[in-house]
Coordinates of C-alpha atoms and ligand atoms in Angstrom, one line a residue:
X1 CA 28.7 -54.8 78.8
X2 CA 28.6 -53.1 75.5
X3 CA 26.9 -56.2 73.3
X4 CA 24.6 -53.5 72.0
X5 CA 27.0 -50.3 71.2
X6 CA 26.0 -48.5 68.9
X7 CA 22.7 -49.7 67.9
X8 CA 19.4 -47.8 68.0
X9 CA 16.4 -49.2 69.3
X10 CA 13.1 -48.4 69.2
X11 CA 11.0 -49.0 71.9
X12 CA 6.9 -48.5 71.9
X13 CA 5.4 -47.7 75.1
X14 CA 8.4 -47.6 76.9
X15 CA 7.6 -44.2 79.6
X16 CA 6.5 -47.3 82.1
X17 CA 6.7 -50.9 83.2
X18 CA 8.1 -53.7 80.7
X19 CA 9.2 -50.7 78.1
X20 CA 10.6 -48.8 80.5
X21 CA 12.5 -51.7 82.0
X22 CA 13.7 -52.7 78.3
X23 CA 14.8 -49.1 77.7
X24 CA 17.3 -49.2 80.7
X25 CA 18.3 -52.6 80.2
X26 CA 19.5 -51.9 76.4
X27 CA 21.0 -48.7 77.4
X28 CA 23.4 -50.7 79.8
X29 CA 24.4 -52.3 77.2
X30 CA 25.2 -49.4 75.2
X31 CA 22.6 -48.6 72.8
X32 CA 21.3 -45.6 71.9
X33 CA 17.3 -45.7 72.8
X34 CA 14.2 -43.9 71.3
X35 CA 11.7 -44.0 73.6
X36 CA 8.5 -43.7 72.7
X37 CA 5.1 -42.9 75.0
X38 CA 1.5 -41.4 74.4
X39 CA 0.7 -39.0 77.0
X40 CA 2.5 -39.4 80.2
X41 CA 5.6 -37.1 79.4
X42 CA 6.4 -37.0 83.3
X43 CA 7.2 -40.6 83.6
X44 CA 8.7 -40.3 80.2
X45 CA 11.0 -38.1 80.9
X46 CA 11.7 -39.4 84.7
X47 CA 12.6 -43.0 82.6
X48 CA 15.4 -40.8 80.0
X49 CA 16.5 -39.5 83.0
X50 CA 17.7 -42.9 84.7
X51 CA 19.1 -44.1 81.7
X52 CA 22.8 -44.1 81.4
X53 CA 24.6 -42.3 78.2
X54 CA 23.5 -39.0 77.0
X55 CA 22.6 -40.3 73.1
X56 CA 18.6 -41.4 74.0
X57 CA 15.4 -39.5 73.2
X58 CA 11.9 -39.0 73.5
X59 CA 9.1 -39.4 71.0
X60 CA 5.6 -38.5 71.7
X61 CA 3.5 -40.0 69.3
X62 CA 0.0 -42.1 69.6
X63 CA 1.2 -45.6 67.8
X64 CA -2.7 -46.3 67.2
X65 CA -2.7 -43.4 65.0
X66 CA -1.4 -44.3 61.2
X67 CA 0.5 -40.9 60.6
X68 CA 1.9 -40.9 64.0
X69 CA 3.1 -44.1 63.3
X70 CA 4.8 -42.9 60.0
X71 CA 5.8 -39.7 62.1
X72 CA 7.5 -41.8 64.7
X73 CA 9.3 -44.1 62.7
X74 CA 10.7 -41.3 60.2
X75 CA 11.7 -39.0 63.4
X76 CA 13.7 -41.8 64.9
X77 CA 15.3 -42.3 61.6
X78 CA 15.9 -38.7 60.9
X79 CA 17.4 -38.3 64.5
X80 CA 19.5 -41.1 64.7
X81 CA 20.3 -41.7 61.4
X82 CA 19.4 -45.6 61.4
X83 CA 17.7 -48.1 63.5
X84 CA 18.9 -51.0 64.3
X85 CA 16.1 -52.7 66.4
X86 CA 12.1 -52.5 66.9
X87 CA 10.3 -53.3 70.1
X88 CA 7.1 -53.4 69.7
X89 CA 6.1 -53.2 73.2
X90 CA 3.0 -50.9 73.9
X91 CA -0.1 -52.4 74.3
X92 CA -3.7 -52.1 75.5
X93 CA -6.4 -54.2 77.5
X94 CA -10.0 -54.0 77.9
X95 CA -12.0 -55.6 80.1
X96 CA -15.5 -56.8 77.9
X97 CA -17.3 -59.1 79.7
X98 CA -19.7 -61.0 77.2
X99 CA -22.4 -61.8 80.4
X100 CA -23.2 -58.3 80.7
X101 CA -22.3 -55.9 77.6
X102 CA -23.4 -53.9 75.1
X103 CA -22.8 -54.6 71.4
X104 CA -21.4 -51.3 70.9
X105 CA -19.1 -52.0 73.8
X106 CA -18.0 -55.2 72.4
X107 CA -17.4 -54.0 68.9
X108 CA -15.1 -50.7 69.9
X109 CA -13.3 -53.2 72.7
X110 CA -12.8 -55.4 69.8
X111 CA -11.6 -52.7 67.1
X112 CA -9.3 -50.3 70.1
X113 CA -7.5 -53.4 71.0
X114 CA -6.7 -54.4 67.5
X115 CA -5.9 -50.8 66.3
X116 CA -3.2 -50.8 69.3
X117 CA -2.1 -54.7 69.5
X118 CA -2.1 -56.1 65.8
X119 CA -2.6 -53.3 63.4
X120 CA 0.5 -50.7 64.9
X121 CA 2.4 -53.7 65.2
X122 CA 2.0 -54.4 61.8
X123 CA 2.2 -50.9 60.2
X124 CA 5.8 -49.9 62.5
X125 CA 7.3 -53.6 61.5
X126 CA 6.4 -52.5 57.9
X127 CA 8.3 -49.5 58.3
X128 CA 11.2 -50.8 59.7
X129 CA 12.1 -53.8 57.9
X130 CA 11.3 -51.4 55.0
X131 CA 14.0 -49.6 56.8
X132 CA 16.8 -52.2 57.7
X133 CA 16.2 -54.1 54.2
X134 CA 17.9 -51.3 53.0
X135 CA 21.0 -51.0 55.9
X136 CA 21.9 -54.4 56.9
X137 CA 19.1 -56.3 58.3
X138 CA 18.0 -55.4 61.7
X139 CA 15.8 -56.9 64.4
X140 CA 11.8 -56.9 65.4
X141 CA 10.7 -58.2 69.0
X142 CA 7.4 -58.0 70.0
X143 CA 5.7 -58.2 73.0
X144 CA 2.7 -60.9 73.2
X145 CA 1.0 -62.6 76.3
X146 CA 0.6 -65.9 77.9
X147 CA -3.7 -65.1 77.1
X148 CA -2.5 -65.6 73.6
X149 CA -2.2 -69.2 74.6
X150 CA -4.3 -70.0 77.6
X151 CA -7.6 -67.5 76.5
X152 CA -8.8 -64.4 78.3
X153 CA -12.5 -65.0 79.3
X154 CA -13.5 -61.2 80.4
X155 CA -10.6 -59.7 77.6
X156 CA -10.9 -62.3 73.9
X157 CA -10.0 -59.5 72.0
X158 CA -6.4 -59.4 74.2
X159 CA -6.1 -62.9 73.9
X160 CA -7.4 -62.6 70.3
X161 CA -4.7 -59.6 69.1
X162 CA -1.9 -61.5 70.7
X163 CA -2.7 -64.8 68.9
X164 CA -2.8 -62.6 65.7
X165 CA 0.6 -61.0 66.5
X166 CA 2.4 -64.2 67.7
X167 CA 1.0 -65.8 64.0
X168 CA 2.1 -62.3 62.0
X169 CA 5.8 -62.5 63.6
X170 CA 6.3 -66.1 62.6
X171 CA 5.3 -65.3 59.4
X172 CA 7.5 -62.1 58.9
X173 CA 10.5 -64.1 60.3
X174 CA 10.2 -66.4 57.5
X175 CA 9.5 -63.5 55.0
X176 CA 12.5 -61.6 56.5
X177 CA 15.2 -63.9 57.5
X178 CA 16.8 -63.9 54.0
X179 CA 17.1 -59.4 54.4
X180 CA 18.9 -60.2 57.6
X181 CA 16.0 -59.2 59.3
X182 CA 15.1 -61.6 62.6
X183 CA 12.0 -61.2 64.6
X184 CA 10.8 -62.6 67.9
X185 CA 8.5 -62.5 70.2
X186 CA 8.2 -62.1 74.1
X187 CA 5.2 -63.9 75.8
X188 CA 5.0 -62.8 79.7
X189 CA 2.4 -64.0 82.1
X190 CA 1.2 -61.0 84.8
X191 CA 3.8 -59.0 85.2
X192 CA 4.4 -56.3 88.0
X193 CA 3.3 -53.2 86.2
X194 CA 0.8 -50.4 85.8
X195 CA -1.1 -52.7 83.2
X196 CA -1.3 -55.8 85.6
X197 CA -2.3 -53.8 89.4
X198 CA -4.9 -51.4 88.0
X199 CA -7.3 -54.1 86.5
X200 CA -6.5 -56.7 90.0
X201 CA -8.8 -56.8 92.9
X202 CA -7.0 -58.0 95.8
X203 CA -8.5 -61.1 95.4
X204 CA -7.7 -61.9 92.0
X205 CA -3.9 -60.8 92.7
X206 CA -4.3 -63.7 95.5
X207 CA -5.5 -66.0 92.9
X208 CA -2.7 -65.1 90.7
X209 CA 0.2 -65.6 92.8
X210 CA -1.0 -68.8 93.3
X211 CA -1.1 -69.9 89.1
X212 CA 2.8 -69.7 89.2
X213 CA 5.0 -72.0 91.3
X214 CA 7.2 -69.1 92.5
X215 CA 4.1 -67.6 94.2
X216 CA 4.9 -64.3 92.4
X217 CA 4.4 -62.2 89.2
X218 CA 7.4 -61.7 86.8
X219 CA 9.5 -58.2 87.0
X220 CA 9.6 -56.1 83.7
X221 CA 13.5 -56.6 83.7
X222 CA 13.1 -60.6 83.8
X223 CA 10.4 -59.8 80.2
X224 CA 13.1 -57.4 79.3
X225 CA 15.8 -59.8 79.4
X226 CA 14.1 -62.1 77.1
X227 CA 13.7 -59.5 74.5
X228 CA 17.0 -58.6 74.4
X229 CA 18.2 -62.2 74.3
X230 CA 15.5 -62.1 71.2
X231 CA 17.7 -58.8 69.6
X232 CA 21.1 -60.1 70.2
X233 CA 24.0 -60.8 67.9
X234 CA 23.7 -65.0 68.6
X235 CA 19.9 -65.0 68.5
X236 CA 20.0 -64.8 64.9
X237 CA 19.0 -68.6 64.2
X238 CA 16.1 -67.9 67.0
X239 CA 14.0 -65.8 64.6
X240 CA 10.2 -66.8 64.6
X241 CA 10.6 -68.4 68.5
X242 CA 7.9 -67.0 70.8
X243 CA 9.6 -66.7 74.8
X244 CA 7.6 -67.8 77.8
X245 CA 8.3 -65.7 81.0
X246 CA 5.0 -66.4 82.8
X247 CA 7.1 -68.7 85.7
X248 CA 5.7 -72.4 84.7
X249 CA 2.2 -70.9 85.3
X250 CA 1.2 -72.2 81.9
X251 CA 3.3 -74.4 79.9
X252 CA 3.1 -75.4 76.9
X253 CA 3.9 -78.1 74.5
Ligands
NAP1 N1 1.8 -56.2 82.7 C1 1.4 -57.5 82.4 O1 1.0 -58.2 83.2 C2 1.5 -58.0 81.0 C3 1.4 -59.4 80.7 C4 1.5 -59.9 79.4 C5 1.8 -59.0 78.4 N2 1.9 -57.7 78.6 C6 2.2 -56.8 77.5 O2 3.4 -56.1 77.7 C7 3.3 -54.8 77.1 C8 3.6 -53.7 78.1 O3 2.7 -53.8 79.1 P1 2.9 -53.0 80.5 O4 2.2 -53.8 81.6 O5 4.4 -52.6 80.7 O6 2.1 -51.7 80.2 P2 1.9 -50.3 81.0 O7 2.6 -50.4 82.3 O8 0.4 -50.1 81.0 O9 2.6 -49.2 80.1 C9 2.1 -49.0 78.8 C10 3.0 -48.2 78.0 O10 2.6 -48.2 76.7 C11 2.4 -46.8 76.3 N3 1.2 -46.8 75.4 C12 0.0 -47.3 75.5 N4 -0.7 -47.0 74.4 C13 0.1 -46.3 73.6 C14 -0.1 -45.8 72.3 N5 -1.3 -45.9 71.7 N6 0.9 -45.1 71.7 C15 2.1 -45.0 72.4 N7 2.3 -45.5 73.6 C16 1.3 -46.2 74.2 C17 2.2 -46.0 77.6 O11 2.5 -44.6 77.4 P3 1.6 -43.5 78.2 O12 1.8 -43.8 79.7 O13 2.3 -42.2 77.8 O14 0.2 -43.6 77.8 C18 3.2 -46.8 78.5 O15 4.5 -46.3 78.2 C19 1.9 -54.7 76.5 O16 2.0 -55.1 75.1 C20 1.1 -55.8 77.2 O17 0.1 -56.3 76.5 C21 1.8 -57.1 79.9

């Protein structure tokens, strides 16, 4: 399949797990990738590896940092001479327990997440639809969370910063439709990655399989099939939808 040839992407966070699934799952379908990590260049460079075509690349660059994120976005352009698509993918959690923490705990869990989940987010979707305005349109997925929805009692400012991106995307896919410029966003429940097994005791992971009525957690490719649903040709009229993948764990009306 070749439904993305030619196209760069973007991807944030994409050494590991959901980003690094997305990476492989657009280059299969012939785009050219920029993937982008913080520090883990081994796992970086072990996910360029796997991917098939010889056009991708790496980009090391802090996205919580505002001149890396002006670095990162100009590089990508500079090396590929357009992009096409955004992915805003990376993303942190915290655990902040309100029973039993500091106030400057709170306050920097509260202000790292946000740096990372709502304020990148913003500045790199700035940048590129600043970018595709100018060359044809273009797409922006992001990637949200079920706690968006359902709360996150020990981690409000992850449930908080994915609330805030869900409510920016919908308003920049009104804003943007009329440049040709579509965004979407991907909203997985616990998914089987390096973000989901370090902060689960064996006994939450128990609990967890049970919240879902496949008795499992999702696989990054079934989150990265959504967002590339969200950056097709045909998903045009979709902009502003937010995509559940949390398997009928919590739905919705
Ligand atoms: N896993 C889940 O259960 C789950 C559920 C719902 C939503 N999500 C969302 O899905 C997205 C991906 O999660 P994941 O579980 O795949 O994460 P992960 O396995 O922890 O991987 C995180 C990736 O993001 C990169 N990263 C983190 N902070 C960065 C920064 N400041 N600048 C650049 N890259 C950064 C990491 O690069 P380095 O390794 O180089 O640091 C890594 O590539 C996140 O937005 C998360 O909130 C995940």
């Amino acid at each position: 399949m070749n439904n993305f040839k030619n196209k760069t992407v973007l991807i944030t966070g994409a050494s590991r797990g959901i980003g690094k699934a997305t990476a492989q799952a657009f280059a299969e379908q012939g785009a050219k990738v920029a993937i982008n990590f913080r520090s883990n260049r081994k796992a970086a460079e072990e996910t360029l590896r796997a991917l098939p075509g010889e056009e991708h690349a790496l980009f090391q660059y802090d996205i919580s940092n505002e001149d890396e994120q002006q670095q990162l976005v100009g590089e990508v352009i500079k090396h590929f001479g357009i992009l096409d698509i955004l992915v805003n993918n990376a993303g942190i959690s915290i655990e902040h327990d309100i029973e039993s923490i500091s106030f400057e705990e709170w306050s920097s869990a509260f202000k790292d997440t946000f740096q990372t989940n709502l304020f990148a987010v913003a500045n790199l979707s700035l940048l590129a639809a600043q970018h595709m305005m100018k060359h044809g349109g273009g797409r922006i997925v992001s990637v949200s969370s079920r706690g968006a929805f359902r709360g996150e009692p020990t981690k409000p400012a992850y449930g908080a910063s994915k609330a805030a991106l869900n409510a920016m995307s919908q308003s920049l896919a009104k804003k943007l439709a009329p440049h040709g410029i579509y965004v979407g966003v991907v909203a997985p429940g616990f998914t089987e990655t390096d973000m989901a097994s370090k902060t689960l005791t064996p006994v939450e992971r128990e609990n967890l399989l049970r919240e879902s009525p496949f008795k499992r957690m999702a696989q990054p490719e079934e989150v990265a099939h959504a967002i590339l649903f969200l950056a097709s040709e045909k998903a045009a009229y979709s902009s502003g939808t937010i995509i559940d993948v949390n398997g009928a764990s919590y739905l919705r009306s």
